[in-house]
Amino acid sequence: MYQLGIVKRNIQRADRAAVDQLAGFGSATVHEALGRVGLMKPYLRPIYAGAHVAGTAVTVLLHPGDNWMMHVAAEQLQAGDVVVAAVTADCTDGFFGDLLATSFRAQGAVGLVIDAGVRDVKDLTAMGFPVWSKAISSKGTIKATLGSVNVTVVCAGAVVNPGDVIVADDDGVVVVPAALARQTADAAAAREAKETEKRARLAAGVLGLDMYGMRETLAQAGLKYID
Amino acid sequence: MYQLGIVKRNIQRADRAAVDQLAGFGSATVHEALGRVGLMKPYLRPIYAGAHVAGTAVTVLLHPGDNWMMHVAAEQLQAGDVVVAAVTADCTDGFFGDLLATSFRAQGAVGLVIDAGVRDVKDLTAMGFPVWSKAISSKGTIKATLGSVNVTVVCAGAVVNPGDVIVADDDGVVVVPAALARQTADAAAAREAKETEKRARLAAGVLGLDMYGMRETLAQAGLKYID
Amino acid sequence: MYQLGIVKRNIQRADRAAVDQLAGFGSATVHEALGRVGLMKPYLRPIYAGAHVAGTAVTVLLHPGDNWMMHVAAEQLQAGDVVVAAVTADCTDGFFGDLLATSFRAQGAVGLVIDAGVRDVKDLTAMGFPVWSKAISSKGTIKATLGSVNVTVVCAGAVVNPGDVIVADDDGVVVVPAALARQTADAAAAREAKETEKRARLAAGVLGLDMYGMRETLAQAGLKYID
Amino acid sequence: MYQLGIVKRNIQRADRAAVDQLAGFGSATVHEALGRVGLMKPYLRPIYAGAHVAGTAVTVLLHPGDNWMMHVAAEQLQAGDVVVAAVTADCTDGFFGDLLATSFRAQGAVGLVIDAGVRDVKDLTAMGFPVWSKAISSKGTIKATLGSVNVTVVCAGAVVNPGDVIVADDDGVVVVPAALARQTADAAAAREAKETEKRARLAAGVLGLDMYGMRETLAQAGLKYID
Amino acid sequence: MYQLGIVKRNIQRADRAAVDQLAGFGSATVHEALGRVGLMKPYLRPIYAGAHVAGTAVTVLLHPGDNWMMHVAAEQLQAGDVVVAAVTADCTDGFFGDLLATSFRAQGAVGLVIDAGVRDVKDLTAMGFPVWSKAISSKGTIKATLGSVNVTVVCAGAVVNPGDVIVADDDGVVVVPAALARQTADAAAAREAKETEKRARLAAGVLGLDMYGMRETLAQAGLKYID
Amino acid sequence: MYQLGIVKRNIQRADRAAVDQLAGFGSATVHEALGRVGLMKPYLRPIYAGAHVAGTAVTVLLHPGDNWMMHVAAEQLQAGDVVVAAVTADCTDGFFGDLLATSFRAQGAVGLVIDAGVRDVKDLTAMGFPVWSKAISSKGTIKATLGSVNVTVVCAGAVVNPGDVIVADDDGVVVVPAALARQTADAAAAREAKETEKRARLAAGVLGLDMYGMRETLAQAGLKYID
């Protein structure tokens, strides 16, 4: 559950090798490999096309219009982290811009996922600092109320525990629990291997109906062909 | 009306020459030429800028979270078709990705219009397979419930009959009934011819007020100029 | 307040030098410099990435589905103006396309901000005519009902008086009252000067916690660090 | 397909006895009986709780902000009709109020379904004239542009042909094609009969798991019970 | 324009007699009488059906999640005032509940219009204190940042100056500039007088087509009747 | 984290006495007492005004358009439970109606909170079975895919563990972790006691500015009174 006014310093990050392996797959593949859970809502969008990142979550819980805790989070960052920022109520303000990105990067962060707005997107794009947000807004924030860092949060509909793996690309953002990182990476690799072969067959004109053996099931379900 | 569990095999596609002629115009011009009807809602957006396609509709009726019928539709495709996918209730799941795109293209399809979500957008962009969707989502779908192929559907607020012409670009998606394809193409050509001349005059500084002869009508309507 | 059926010809435009100075800053910086007011809602988005403009507002009040007043506005334009179009009720129709853009540019306009839809976005992008809109739609408009030009309007939640400065970029659109243009530009310059130094320190690994001296305030507010 | 500028006078209304029979069922039952198609989107809501109507559709196609065709439709009404109003683009204006309701009722109409806004809802409630709309708005409309009456329309995502049966209640609005009215009413009656018995068993504490025989299928699907 | 940190004490309230006269009309009638401007967006809804109020505006400008200024506003209230609360960014938090309602009522306020959320709606309903809001939310607010009282605000898309007349009912909320209160009330009375007669004729079966003399205009516009 | 295909039978329900005590407070009071966390998003609305319930959560994880697990959940219910239903992707279908309500009630449930749609709302209202949902829809669901019962879920933005206390009323839905039920109930009681006295003072005309001692802080923050 949420807790306010707390910073957890020693978090258990997912195994780095597994994170690196997960970085080789898209969010859709990882989501399937994980058993089709853990996906953030699709209103989160990357601020530029082609962004793709995998990293360990440092979580931040913010209040609407207040980004104080982002600075507290910066100190907790390690190389390869992705900041995951949740807000206690819906808000589209720009909680993050090029100054914070500069700081986060200096501390080792490789990206940001935020259930709110960001600004300075032209600079962020030029920096190549990937951000997934639900809005872009020039409106800045104040620093007045305590939230938390590294507590469990709900971000865009998904539960995120500090240390979980975040895989994000053009298709969305998926959360892999730290304890499942390795097996999920393996499952993703297996899945992708199969897709390569399927792709070749489909490109050659084989129908999914035949490749997947669907014709009988469809007939049993009552599908009728008419002319 | 919608019907479930049906695949219509022999559909009457719009005249190919008319489709090719319509391909030369944008959706806005075609929409005007058609008498300002047949436009899908503007929440449908292309997954990459600059996409532009005209083709004959093969329609698919899906259930939320279930893309079974997409595979059934693949078999009904011919060169130059655009798949138009409707869903029986609002859903943003990713019903379509690079595997299906590979299959659709192998069967002749030139694009997809879907009143739901898609995934693998980086791959689809790299393939140059144009898609207009209302969402992008990593969330995959199951194959459990029958929908239909080549029945009349409502997609993003527009009625689409199989064989109708779909014209889609950055501005949106318009449906031209097959029987009106030729005359709409002619009307579009006439409209565009006029626009070239207008553009030149406006660029030269002529005001629309004068070019369209609006001053008198505006005065009659009571427009007052004050200083 | 709104008034219908009126065109104000002689408006007091903001000082040109101040406008040019404001053009050197992003909307986020200007918004902060103005005291964090005057921002349009973030649902307004540029039709292409990288657009950035500062200009003096010529306002237009439209009715849903009716762009008659856009032509009336064209005649009131001077070099360096930005057209700001409001609508009396929510509407996503395409009120503006490449013909009007050609005319507006010929009369001196450098951009459009519209609380509705536009079309021909591929052409507008090719022209480099920047537009901030809430929708893109092929649906055209009629010319039947009087609105107004150069009255006070509310556009995307912000009050705009004719002659005010509009600063718009990827982050959003901010309105600077004409009378405050100079002082806002000065405040923006001061702000930006400070940011350069901050950016360098943050990039060097200094934490915002230390640079902004937040540690004591956070402790007073009760922030607890746990392991 | 949509057509503008047309009024169809002689439409084939669904069989009155079937309509009356359908009036005895809720929209959810009718929707199931029809094979789970034909439902309007759930953003349509009744203006007062408890409204329930079944009638034959007289369709109206309107333009945003323009209710001219509502008056044309009034003349085409017969006893037992429900007016179904679609708009060529999204609009929340109040197209309908107590004067039109008075007129529609005088001509025989028993309700309105409109993919837009209405006003005078206190009066409409007092009159007991049921309306399903997507918005309530004081904003009136003009009378300037031709739409159509009794053409096929798309209303809130559903195709409606003139003469179809509309069944609407607190749960939503469903469209039954005129030709299917009788069989749908029979299917609804059969369905409702079964529900009465099921309700009694469930109330007595029988579990759906047992009543529907789900336990084996769930086990086959892999459901695991843990303590 | 917005200004932060300011409380204006002496505002010019609209003429009381005109306000009382306006209280006799619905928001739709007043909106028409005012020339169809000044309407707030229809997402504002009354917290209970049947609420109807007319009063003079005391305006409040709030920040997201912060209701400090509501207490400042309470001191500026006089008998017959309606509080109009705007927020500098979209927010659905519950800025107002039964304690503030008790205070506002004690100071003379007769209602609240707020472009945000409220809570304690069961208590507010029991008190008969009418509120128009865009959300209902249990989430409370803090008291940390200065806004303003009695500055010009934009509330739900409408400009409100302190002292303006607010007329609100089930159909929505309309703002009448103080200087136009009297003439708007007169125009509303004239309009309503005409409607009574029209209603009687329509109830007797006269068609709007004939009563408004529309047949010729429709024919000129090209309306075609088909069988 | 989510898990699919699992039913947890023995869950630790919150202390009954604490639940009963919490039942005496509104969701807003409980939310404050809990430290202002744990609130579901305000798009969840009760299907009838005046509903108010406190109970222990039995959680259900569903797939879009599939309510199979609701029947599985029924068997896990005990007296005083509230069913909390989450869906793996946004969906407005009607997952729940009067038959399931009859079954749930027979098994002891006192209400439902669902991040999706429900139907038969007239019947549910007549039964007095309280439901908080994000939509009302006639569209039924299938029974094809495994979800889970009594796993941790995210419902309308809040984390819910089985056994947690749900307090819901007209203002919204708040989740109290089982372990905090007692202390939250005590804090709520203390809070409510204070409010009674405050209410009386405010009703007597005392200003919040004085009662809360805000004048000095406001002055320090720079608030200026002008005439």
PDB file of N, CA and C in Angstrom, chain A residues 187-201 211-212, chain B residues 99:
ATOM      1  N   ALA A 187      11.425 -16.825 -21.307  1.00  0.00           N
ATOM      2  CA  ALA A 187      10.172 -17.056 -22.034  1.00  0.00           C
ATOM      3  C   ALA A 187      10.060 -16.129 -23.234  1.00  0.00           C
ATOM      4  N   ALA A 188      10.524 -14.902 -23.080  1.00  0.00           N
ATOM      5  CA  ALA A 188      10.488 -13.953 -24.196  1.00  0.00           C
ATOM      6  C   ALA A 188      11.387 -14.427 -25.327  1.00  0.00           C
ATOM      7  N   ALA A 189      12.544 -14.928 -24.962  1.00  0.00           N
ATOM      8  CA  ALA A 189      13.467 -15.422 -25.988  1.00  0.00           C
ATOM      9  C   ALA A 189      12.855 -16.592 -26.746  1.00  0.00           C
ATOM     10  N   ALA A 190      12.220 -17.484 -26.006  1.00  0.00           N
ATOM     11  CA  ALA A 190      11.589 -18.641 -26.646  1.00  0.00           C
ATOM     12  C   ALA A 190      10.473 -18.188 -27.586  1.00  0.00           C
ATOM     13  N   ARG A 191       9.696 -17.245 -27.106  1.00  0.00           N
ATOM     14  CA  ARG A 191       8.584 -16.729 -27.904  1.00  0.00           C
ATOM     15  C   ARG A 191       9.084 -16.083 -29.200  1.00  0.00           C
ATOM     16  N   GLU A 192      10.121 -15.273 -29.052  1.00  0.00           N
ATOM     17  CA  GLU A 192      10.626 -14.565 -30.216  1.00  0.00           C
ATOM     18  C   GLU A 192      11.212 -15.526 -31.255  1.00  0.00           C
ATOM     19  N   ALA A 193      11.844 -16.572 -30.746  1.00  0.00           N
ATOM     20  CA  ALA A 193      12.420 -17.559 -31.664  1.00  0.00           C
ATOM     21  C   ALA A 193      11.335 -18.148 -32.567  1.00  0.00           C
ATOM     22  N   LYS A 194      10.202 -18.447 -31.939  1.00  0.00           N
ATOM     23  CA  LYS A 194       9.091 -19.024 -32.710  1.00  0.00           C
ATOM     24  C   LYS A 194       8.530 -18.028 -33.719  1.00  0.00           C
ATOM     25  N   GLU A 195       8.541 -16.763 -33.351  1.00  0.00           N
ATOM     26  CA  GLU A 195       7.919 -15.765 -34.225  1.00  0.00           C
ATOM     27  C   GLU A 195       8.684 -15.597 -35.529  1.00  0.00           C
ATOM     28  N   THR A 196       9.987 -15.751 -35.455  1.00  0.00           N
ATOM     29  CA  THR A 196      10.788 -15.584 -36.671  1.00  0.00           C
ATOM     30  C   THR A 196      10.368 -16.592 -37.735  1.00  0.00           C
ATOM     31  N   GLU A 197      10.178 -17.820 -37.289  1.00  0.00           N
ATOM     32  CA  GLU A 197       9.779 -18.841 -38.236  1.00  0.00           C
ATOM     33  C   GLU A 197       8.359 -18.589 -38.772  1.00  0.00           C
ATOM     34  N   LYS A 198       7.496 -18.214 -37.846  1.00  0.00           N
ATOM     35  CA  LYS A 198       6.116 -17.930 -38.281  1.00  0.00           C
ATOM     36  C   LYS A 198       6.075 -16.792 -39.298  1.00  0.00           C
ATOM     37  N   ARG A 199       6.879 -15.785 -39.039  1.00  0.00           N
ATOM     38  CA  ARG A 199       6.887 -14.624 -39.924  1.00  0.00           C
ATOM     39  C   ARG A 199       7.258 -15.033 -41.344  1.00  0.00           C
ATOM     40  N   ALA A 200       8.258 -15.892 -41.437  1.00  0.00           N
ATOM     41  CA  ALA A 200       8.714 -16.336 -42.758  1.00  0.00           C
ATOM     42  C   ALA A 200       7.614 -17.108 -43.485  1.00  0.00           C
ATOM     43  N   ARG A 201       6.923 -17.944 -42.741  1.00  0.00           N
ATOM     44  CA  ARG A 201       5.859 -18.728 -43.383  1.00  0.00           C
ATOM     45  C   ARG A 201       4.702 -17.842 -43.823  1.00  0.00           C
ATOM     46  N   MET A 211      -1.526 -22.471 -40.548  1.00  0.00           N
ATOM     47  CA  MET A 211      -0.328 -22.542 -39.717  1.00  0.00           C
ATOM     48  C   MET A 211      -0.707 -22.814 -38.260  1.00  0.00           C
ATOM     49  N   TYR A 212      -1.777 -22.185 -37.807  1.00  0.00           N
ATOM     50  CA  TYR A 212      -2.216 -22.384 -36.425  1.00  0.00           C
ATOM     51  C   TYR A 212      -3.262 -23.503 -36.298  1.00  0.00           C
TER      52      TYR A 212
ATOM     53  N   LEU B  99       3.211  -9.801 -37.247  1.00  0.00           N
ATOM     54  CA  LEU B  99       2.940 -11.102 -37.880  1.00  0.00           C
ATOM     55  C   LEU B  99       1.714 -11.022 -38.780  1.00  0.00           C
TER      56      LEU B  99
END
